[in-house]
């Protein structure tokens, strides 16, 4: 299939390297006909270099989702590149070291608050910031890691992801009357820079392929990229407030 996203204008956040899930979402989206704008934080020159590796080099906007000035200016900066938005991808998460791998009971509130703000609250603040640009049938998609259970060492990031899942449902309720869909993709483990920062991620990776009914390749981001793009397309017009698992079926089986 080609042309799934013909004419779609997309804002994709969270690209850091060409191993980032967001990079592969952007790549597949462009291959399917979309016009893409990226955001980057911190090492902006690195993101700009990575953006040039896409099939069509994409513009990059600096965005710190904890910075109100960045959020207030976002719509204007996006409008410099596209006339509106048909889709947004939130692929942003961060937790200080005390919130990952260390004893759960010892993380200070200041670090927990940062984790929740960046990884959950920002889904709402990003969506709100670009709301004036969203078309009537727009799609907003967030990246998740199934938070229905407690994962080893995931700790407060797991709590933040559970919050992200709840934010999704409330956003879907609020934006549904405008025709805007809001969903999550809960991906299995993929070897990205973010994944490598999680203590014990190798142990999770090791068991995933053997337990997932369809198997799972931790070095293959293509299934995740395609699934996000399907949600961004017009092919799921009545799906909102949902979490789509892209994990080889791992979530469906017991230990």
mmCIF file of C-alpha atoms in Angstrom:
data_model
loop_
_atom_site.group_PDB
_atom_site.id
_atom_site.type_symbol
_atom_site.label_atom_id
_atom_site.label_comp_id
_atom_site.label_asym_id
_atom_site.label_seq_id
_atom_site.Cartn_x
_atom_site.Cartn_y
_atom_site.Cartn_z
ATOM 1 C CA UNK A 1 0.000 0.000 0.000
ATOM 2 C CA UNK A 2 1.186 3.489 -0.847
ATOM 3 C CA UNK A 3 -0.350 6.904 -0.408
ATOM 4 C CA UNK A 4 -1.944 6.125 2.948
ATOM 5 C CA UNK A 5 -1.102 9.629 4.175
ATOM 6 C CA UNK A 6 -1.260 11.583 0.930
ATOM 7 C CA UNK A 7 -1.726 15.272 1.689
ATOM 8 C CA UNK A 8 -1.453 14.844 5.464
ATOM 9 C CA UNK A 9 0.508 17.430 7.436
ATOM 10 C CA UNK A 10 2.131 15.955 10.522
ATOM 11 C CA UNK A 11 4.040 17.219 13.553
ATOM 12 C CA UNK A 12 6.293 14.514 14.986
ATOM 13 C CA UNK A 13 8.111 14.980 18.278
ATOM 14 C CA UNK A 14 10.813 12.945 19.956
ATOM 15 C CA UNK A 15 13.366 12.402 17.187
ATOM 16 C CA UNK A 16 16.878 12.269 18.610
ATOM 17 C CA UNK A 17 18.715 9.699 16.465
ATOM 18 C CA UNK A 18 17.836 7.603 13.437
ATOM 19 C CA UNK A 19 17.147 4.749 15.868
ATOM 20 C CA UNK A 20 14.335 6.720 17.539
ATOM 21 C CA UNK A 21 10.862 5.311 17.031
ATOM 22 C CA UNK A 22 9.760 8.814 16.070
ATOM 23 C CA UNK A 23 12.324 8.851 13.243
ATOM 24 C CA UNK A 24 10.862 5.681 11.763
ATOM 25 C CA UNK A 25 7.342 7.033 12.135
ATOM 26 C CA UNK A 26 8.454 10.108 10.188
ATOM 27 C CA UNK A 27 10.163 7.968 7.546
ATOM 28 C CA UNK A 28 7.133 5.735 6.981
ATOM 29 C CA UNK A 29 4.841 8.773 7.005
ATOM 30 C CA UNK A 30 6.858 10.460 4.268
ATOM 31 C CA UNK A 31 6.914 7.243 2.250
ATOM 32 C CA UNK A 32 3.114 7.258 2.522
ATOM 33 C CA UNK A 33 2.827 10.808 1.203
ATOM 34 C CA UNK A 34 2.810 12.978 4.349
ATOM 35 C CA UNK A 35 4.479 16.333 4.850
ATOM 36 C CA UNK A 36 6.422 16.203 8.123
ATOM 37 C CA UNK A 37 7.647 18.769 10.624
ATOM 38 C CA UNK A 38 9.836 17.602 13.523
ATOM 39 C CA UNK A 39 10.561 18.991 16.959
ATOM 40 C CA UNK A 40 13.769 18.581 18.885
ATOM 41 C CA UNK A 41 15.051 19.393 22.347
ATOM 42 C CA UNK A 42 18.540 20.041 23.616
ATOM 43 C CA UNK A 43 20.909 18.755 20.946
ATOM 44 C CA UNK A 44 19.058 20.522 18.140
ATOM 45 C CA UNK A 45 21.942 20.337 15.673
ATOM 46 C CA UNK A 46 21.928 16.547 16.057
ATOM 47 C CA UNK A 47 18.186 16.393 15.342
ATOM 48 C CA UNK A 48 18.703 18.594 12.264
ATOM 49 C CA UNK A 49 21.365 16.202 10.968
ATOM 50 C CA UNK A 50 19.071 13.243 11.575
ATOM 51 C CA UNK A 51 16.198 15.059 9.829
ATOM 52 C CA UNK A 52 18.321 15.210 6.677
ATOM 53 C CA UNK A 53 18.445 11.393 6.623
ATOM 54 C CA UNK A 54 14.712 11.148 6.011
ATOM 55 C CA UNK A 55 13.524 10.487 2.442
ATOM 56 C CA UNK A 56 12.729 14.222 2.313
ATOM 57 C CA UNK A 57 14.676 16.475 4.725
ATOM 58 C CA UNK A 58 12.243 17.847 7.307
ATOM 59 C CA UNK A 59 12.257 21.173 9.166
ATOM 60 C CA UNK A 60 13.013 21.045 12.891
ATOM 61 C CA UNK A 61 11.474 23.261 15.572
ATOM 62 C CA UNK A 62 12.980 23.552 19.043
ATOM 63 C CA UNK A 63 10.508 22.391 21.698
ATOM 64 C CA UNK A 64 10.919 21.879 25.416
ATOM 65 C CA UNK A 65 7.510 20.658 26.576
ATOM 66 C CA UNK A 66 8.159 22.027 30.063
ATOM 67 C CA UNK A 67 8.759 25.531 28.681
ATOM 68 C CA UNK A 68 5.556 27.576 28.441
ATOM 69 C CA UNK A 69 7.169 30.040 26.026
ATOM 70 C CA UNK A 70 8.041 27.211 23.633
ATOM 71 C CA UNK A 71 4.496 25.860 23.840
ATOM 72 C CA UNK A 72 2.911 29.278 23.352
ATOM 73 C CA UNK A 73 4.998 29.879 20.227
ATOM 74 C CA UNK A 74 4.617 26.398 18.764
ATOM 75 C CA UNK A 75 1.574 26.989 16.553
ATOM 76 C CA UNK A 76 3.194 30.033 14.985
ATOM 77 C CA UNK A 77 6.442 28.191 14.287
ATOM 78 C CA UNK A 78 4.644 25.192 12.800
ATOM 79 C CA UNK A 79 2.639 27.565 10.589
ATOM 80 C CA UNK A 80 5.891 28.738 9.023
ATOM 81 C CA UNK A 81 6.179 25.302 7.399
ATOM 82 C CA UNK A 82 2.622 23.969 6.938
ATOM 83 C CA UNK A 83 -0.813 25.576 6.705
ATOM 84 C CA UNK A 84 -2.319 23.318 9.373
ATOM 85 C CA UNK A 85 -1.998 19.874 10.951
ATOM 86 C CA UNK A 86 -3.790 16.612 10.277
ATOM 87 C CA UNK A 87 -1.799 14.650 12.821
ATOM 88 C CA UNK A 88 0.503 14.911 15.827
ATOM 89 C CA UNK A 89 2.833 12.280 17.271
ATOM 90 C CA UNK A 90 3.886 12.557 20.917
ATOM 91 C CA UNK A 91 7.022 10.470 21.422
ATOM 92 C CA UNK A 92 8.414 12.182 24.507
ATOM 93 C CA UNK A 93 9.415 10.724 27.836
ATOM 94 C CA UNK A 94 12.022 11.349 30.488
ATOM 95 C CA UNK A 95 12.752 10.227 34.035
ATOM 96 C CA UNK A 96 15.683 11.252 36.260
ATOM 97 C CA UNK A 97 17.901 8.352 37.389
ATOM 98 C CA UNK A 98 16.239 8.211 40.813
ATOM 99 C CA UNK A 99 12.977 7.211 39.121
ATOM 100 C CA UNK A 100 14.411 4.307 37.128
ATOM 101 C CA UNK A 101 16.063 1.281 38.684
ATOM 102 C CA UNK A 102 16.579 2.784 42.126
ATOM 103 C CA UNK A 103 14.301 1.725 45.007
ATOM 104 C CA UNK A 104 10.792 2.899 44.192
ATOM 105 C CA UNK A 105 10.262 4.279 47.701
ATOM 106 C CA UNK A 106 13.289 6.557 47.565
ATOM 107 C CA UNK A 107 12.540 8.762 44.542
ATOM 108 C CA UNK A 108 12.049 12.398 45.651
ATOM 109 C CA UNK A 109 8.904 14.231 44.619
ATOM 110 C CA UNK A 110 10.847 16.748 42.543
ATOM 111 C CA UNK A 111 12.113 13.945 40.282
ATOM 112 C CA UNK A 112 8.729 12.219 40.185
ATOM 113 C CA UNK A 113 7.084 15.515 39.216
ATOM 114 C CA UNK A 114 9.544 15.945 36.337
ATOM 115 C CA UNK A 115 8.827 12.415 35.144
ATOM 116 C CA UNK A 116 5.074 12.947 35.175
ATOM 117 C CA UNK A 117 5.230 16.391 33.572
ATOM 118 C CA UNK A 118 7.466 15.342 30.685
ATOM 119 C CA UNK A 119 6.040 11.873 30.104
ATOM 120 C CA UNK A 120 2.291 12.321 30.738
ATOM 121 C CA UNK A 121 1.150 15.919 31.235
ATOM 122 C CA UNK A 122 3.004 17.000 28.092
ATOM 123 C CA UNK A 123 0.648 14.901 25.956
ATOM 124 C CA UNK A 124 -2.084 17.335 26.911
ATOM 125 C CA UNK A 125 0.076 20.473 26.784
ATOM 126 C CA UNK A 126 1.445 19.589 23.331
ATOM 127 C CA UNK A 127 -2.051 18.872 21.995
ATOM 128 C CA UNK A 128 -3.408 22.087 23.481
ATOM 129 C CA UNK A 129 -0.551 24.090 21.980
ATOM 130 C CA UNK A 130 -1.312 22.981 18.418
ATOM 131 C CA UNK A 131 -5.093 22.761 18.766
ATOM 132 C CA UNK A 132 -5.663 25.899 16.618
ATOM 133 C CA UNK A 133 -3.916 24.124 13.726
ATOM 134 C CA UNK A 134 -5.648 20.746 13.949
ATOM 135 C CA UNK A 135 -8.018 19.905 11.137
ATOM 136 C CA UNK A 136 -11.513 18.617 11.831
ATOM 137 C CA UNK A 137 -10.584 14.927 11.434
ATOM 138 C CA UNK A 138 -7.086 15.131 12.883
ATOM 139 C CA UNK A 139 -5.401 12.289 14.726
ATOM 140 C CA UNK A 140 -3.171 12.596 17.794
ATOM 141 C CA UNK A 141 -1.011 9.568 18.635
ATOM 142 C CA UNK A 142 1.189 8.994 21.685
ATOM 143 C CA UNK A 143 3.888 6.383 22.260
ATOM 144 C CA UNK A 144 3.360 4.122 25.264
ATOM 145 C CA UNK A 145 4.758 1.091 27.044
ATOM 146 C CA UNK A 146 1.937 -1.004 28.500
ATOM 147 C CA UNK A 147 1.491 0.232 32.091
ATOM 148 C CA UNK A 148 -1.127 -2.254 33.270
ATOM 149 C CA UNK A 149 1.508 -4.046 35.329
ATOM 150 C CA UNK A 150 4.638 -3.164 37.247
ATOM 151 C CA UNK A 151 7.782 -3.802 35.199
ATOM 152 C CA UNK A 152 11.196 -4.450 36.787
ATOM 153 C CA UNK A 153 13.113 -1.174 37.255
ATOM 154 C CA UNK A 154 10.553 0.874 35.280
ATOM 155 C CA UNK A 155 9.280 2.333 38.542
ATOM 156 C CA UNK A 156 8.038 5.944 38.289
ATOM 157 C CA UNK A 157 8.174 5.916 34.502
ATOM 158 C CA UNK A 158 5.603 3.136 34.707
ATOM 159 C CA UNK A 159 3.467 5.381 36.889
ATOM 160 C CA UNK A 160 3.856 8.194 34.356
ATOM 161 C CA UNK A 161 2.873 5.869 31.510
ATOM 162 C CA UNK A 162 -0.240 4.872 33.432
ATOM 163 C CA UNK A 163 -0.984 8.574 33.705
ATOM 164 C CA UNK A 164 -0.379 8.950 29.967
ATOM 165 C CA UNK A 165 -2.975 6.273 29.291
ATOM 166 C CA UNK A 166 -5.494 8.143 31.438
ATOM 167 C CA UNK A 167 -4.668 11.470 29.774
ATOM 168 C CA UNK A 168 -5.412 9.810 26.438
ATOM 169 C CA UNK A 169 -8.913 8.854 27.513
ATOM 170 C CA UNK A 170 -9.698 12.350 28.799
ATOM 171 C CA UNK A 171 -8.276 14.002 25.675
ATOM 172 C CA UNK A 172 -10.392 11.682 23.543
ATOM 173 C CA UNK A 173 -13.470 12.708 25.518
ATOM 174 C CA UNK A 174 -12.706 16.415 25.226
ATOM 175 C CA UNK A 175 -11.699 16.472 21.575
ATOM 176 C CA UNK A 176 -14.148 13.935 20.185
ATOM 177 C CA UNK A 177 -16.844 16.575 19.527
ATOM 178 C CA UNK A 178 -14.321 18.309 17.230
ATOM 179 C CA UNK A 179 -13.791 15.055 15.334
ATOM 180 C CA UNK A 180 -10.217 14.698 16.660
ATOM 181 C CA UNK A 181 -9.059 11.189 17.540
ATOM 182 C CA UNK A 182 -6.557 10.525 20.346
ATOM 183 C CA UNK A 183 -4.874 7.140 20.733
ATOM 184 C CA UNK A 184 -1.736 5.415 21.963
ATOM 185 C CA UNK A 185 0.546 2.800 20.464
ATOM 186 C CA UNK A 186 1.966 0.497 23.140
ATOM 187 C CA UNK A 187 5.125 -0.818 21.516
ATOM 188 C CA UNK A 188 7.224 -3.753 22.523
ATOM 189 C CA UNK A 189 10.868 -3.088 23.385
ATOM 190 C CA UNK A 190 12.889 -1.566 20.550
ATOM 191 C CA UNK A 191 16.589 -0.751 20.889
ATOM 192 C CA UNK A 192 16.588 3.031 21.068
ATOM 193 C CA UNK A 193 18.639 5.477 23.101
ATOM 194 C CA UNK A 194 15.697 5.873 25.465
ATOM 195 C CA UNK A 195 15.433 2.119 25.983
ATOM 196 C CA UNK A 196 19.133 1.812 26.776
ATOM 197 C CA UNK A 197 18.716 4.306 29.623
ATOM 198 C CA UNK A 198 16.351 1.930 31.465
ATOM 199 C CA UNK A 199 18.115 -0.451 33.875
ATOM 200 C CA UNK A 200 17.205 -4.056 33.177
ATOM 201 C CA UNK A 201 15.870 -3.373 29.673
ATOM 202 C CA UNK A 202 18.057 -6.171 28.345
ATOM 203 C CA UNK A 203 16.274 -8.702 30.563
ATOM 204 C CA UNK A 204 12.894 -7.615 29.193
ATOM 205 C CA UNK A 205 14.172 -7.799 25.627
ATOM 206 C CA UNK A 206 15.541 -11.297 26.183
ATOM 207 C CA UNK A 207 12.163 -12.823 27.034
ATOM 208 C CA UNK A 208 9.966 -10.875 24.618
ATOM 209 C CA UNK A 209 10.651 -12.788 21.415
ATOM 210 C CA UNK A 210 10.175 -16.216 23.011
ATOM 211 C CA UNK A 211 6.886 -15.265 24.689
ATOM 212 C CA UNK A 212 5.232 -13.124 22.017
ATOM 213 C CA UNK A 213 2.921 -15.307 19.882
ATOM 214 C CA UNK A 214 4.092 -13.580 16.698
ATOM 215 C CA UNK A 215 7.673 -13.244 17.895
ATOM 216 C CA UNK A 216 9.406 -9.911 18.268
ATOM 217 C CA UNK A 217 12.539 -8.272 16.854
ATOM 218 C CA UNK A 218 13.967 -5.597 19.128
ATOM 219 C CA UNK A 219 15.994 -4.158 16.248
ATOM 220 C CA UNK A 220 13.025 -3.753 13.882
ATOM 221 C CA UNK A 221 11.036 -0.517 14.375
ATOM 222 C CA UNK A 222 9.057 -0.958 11.136
ATOM 223 C CA UNK A 223 5.909 -2.518 12.709
ATOM 224 C CA UNK A 224 5.665 0.375 15.167
ATOM 225 C CA UNK A 225 6.138 2.995 12.445
ATOM 226 C CA UNK A 226 3.464 1.421 10.257
ATOM 227 C CA UNK A 227 0.983 1.111 13.111
ATOM 228 C CA UNK A 228 1.362 4.747 14.143
ATOM 229 C CA UNK A 229 0.861 5.818 10.539
ATOM 230 C CA UNK A 230 -2.292 3.713 10.310
ATOM 231 C CA UNK A 231 -3.710 5.595 13.292
ATOM 232 C CA UNK A 232 -2.703 8.877 11.659
ATOM 233 C CA UNK A 233 -4.533 7.898 8.473
ATOM 234 C CA UNK A 234 -8.253 7.967 7.704
ATOM 235 C CA UNK A 235 -8.537 4.176 7.961
ATOM 236 C CA UNK A 236 -9.517 4.112 11.663
ATOM 237 C CA UNK A 237 -12.100 6.916 11.711
ATOM 238 C CA UNK A 238 -14.060 5.653 14.723
ATOM 239 C CA UNK A 239 -11.143 4.671 16.986
ATOM 240 C CA UNK A 240 -10.284 7.005 19.849
ATOM 241 C CA UNK A 241 -9.306 6.777 23.497
ATOM 242 C CA UNK A 242 -7.663 3.453 22.705
ATOM 243 C CA UNK A 243 -4.315 1.778 23.176
ATOM 244 C CA UNK A 244 -3.121 -0.286 20.222
ATOM 245 C CA UNK A 245 -0.590 -2.945 21.177
ATOM 246 C CA UNK A 246 2.257 -3.446 18.727
ATOM 247 C CA UNK A 247 4.232 -6.035 20.630
ATOM 248 C CA UNK A 248 3.873 -9.340 18.803
ATOM 249 C CA UNK A 249 1.017 -10.251 21.128
ATOM 250 C CA UNK A 250 3.178 -10.323 24.274
ATOM 251 C CA UNK A 251 0.500 -8.484 26.275
ATOM 252 C CA UNK A 252 -2.033 -11.227 25.607
ATOM 253 C CA UNK A 253 -0.171 -14.157 27.159
ATOM 254 C CA UNK A 254 0.713 -14.986 30.750
ATOM 255 C CA UNK A 255 4.078 -15.843 32.214
#
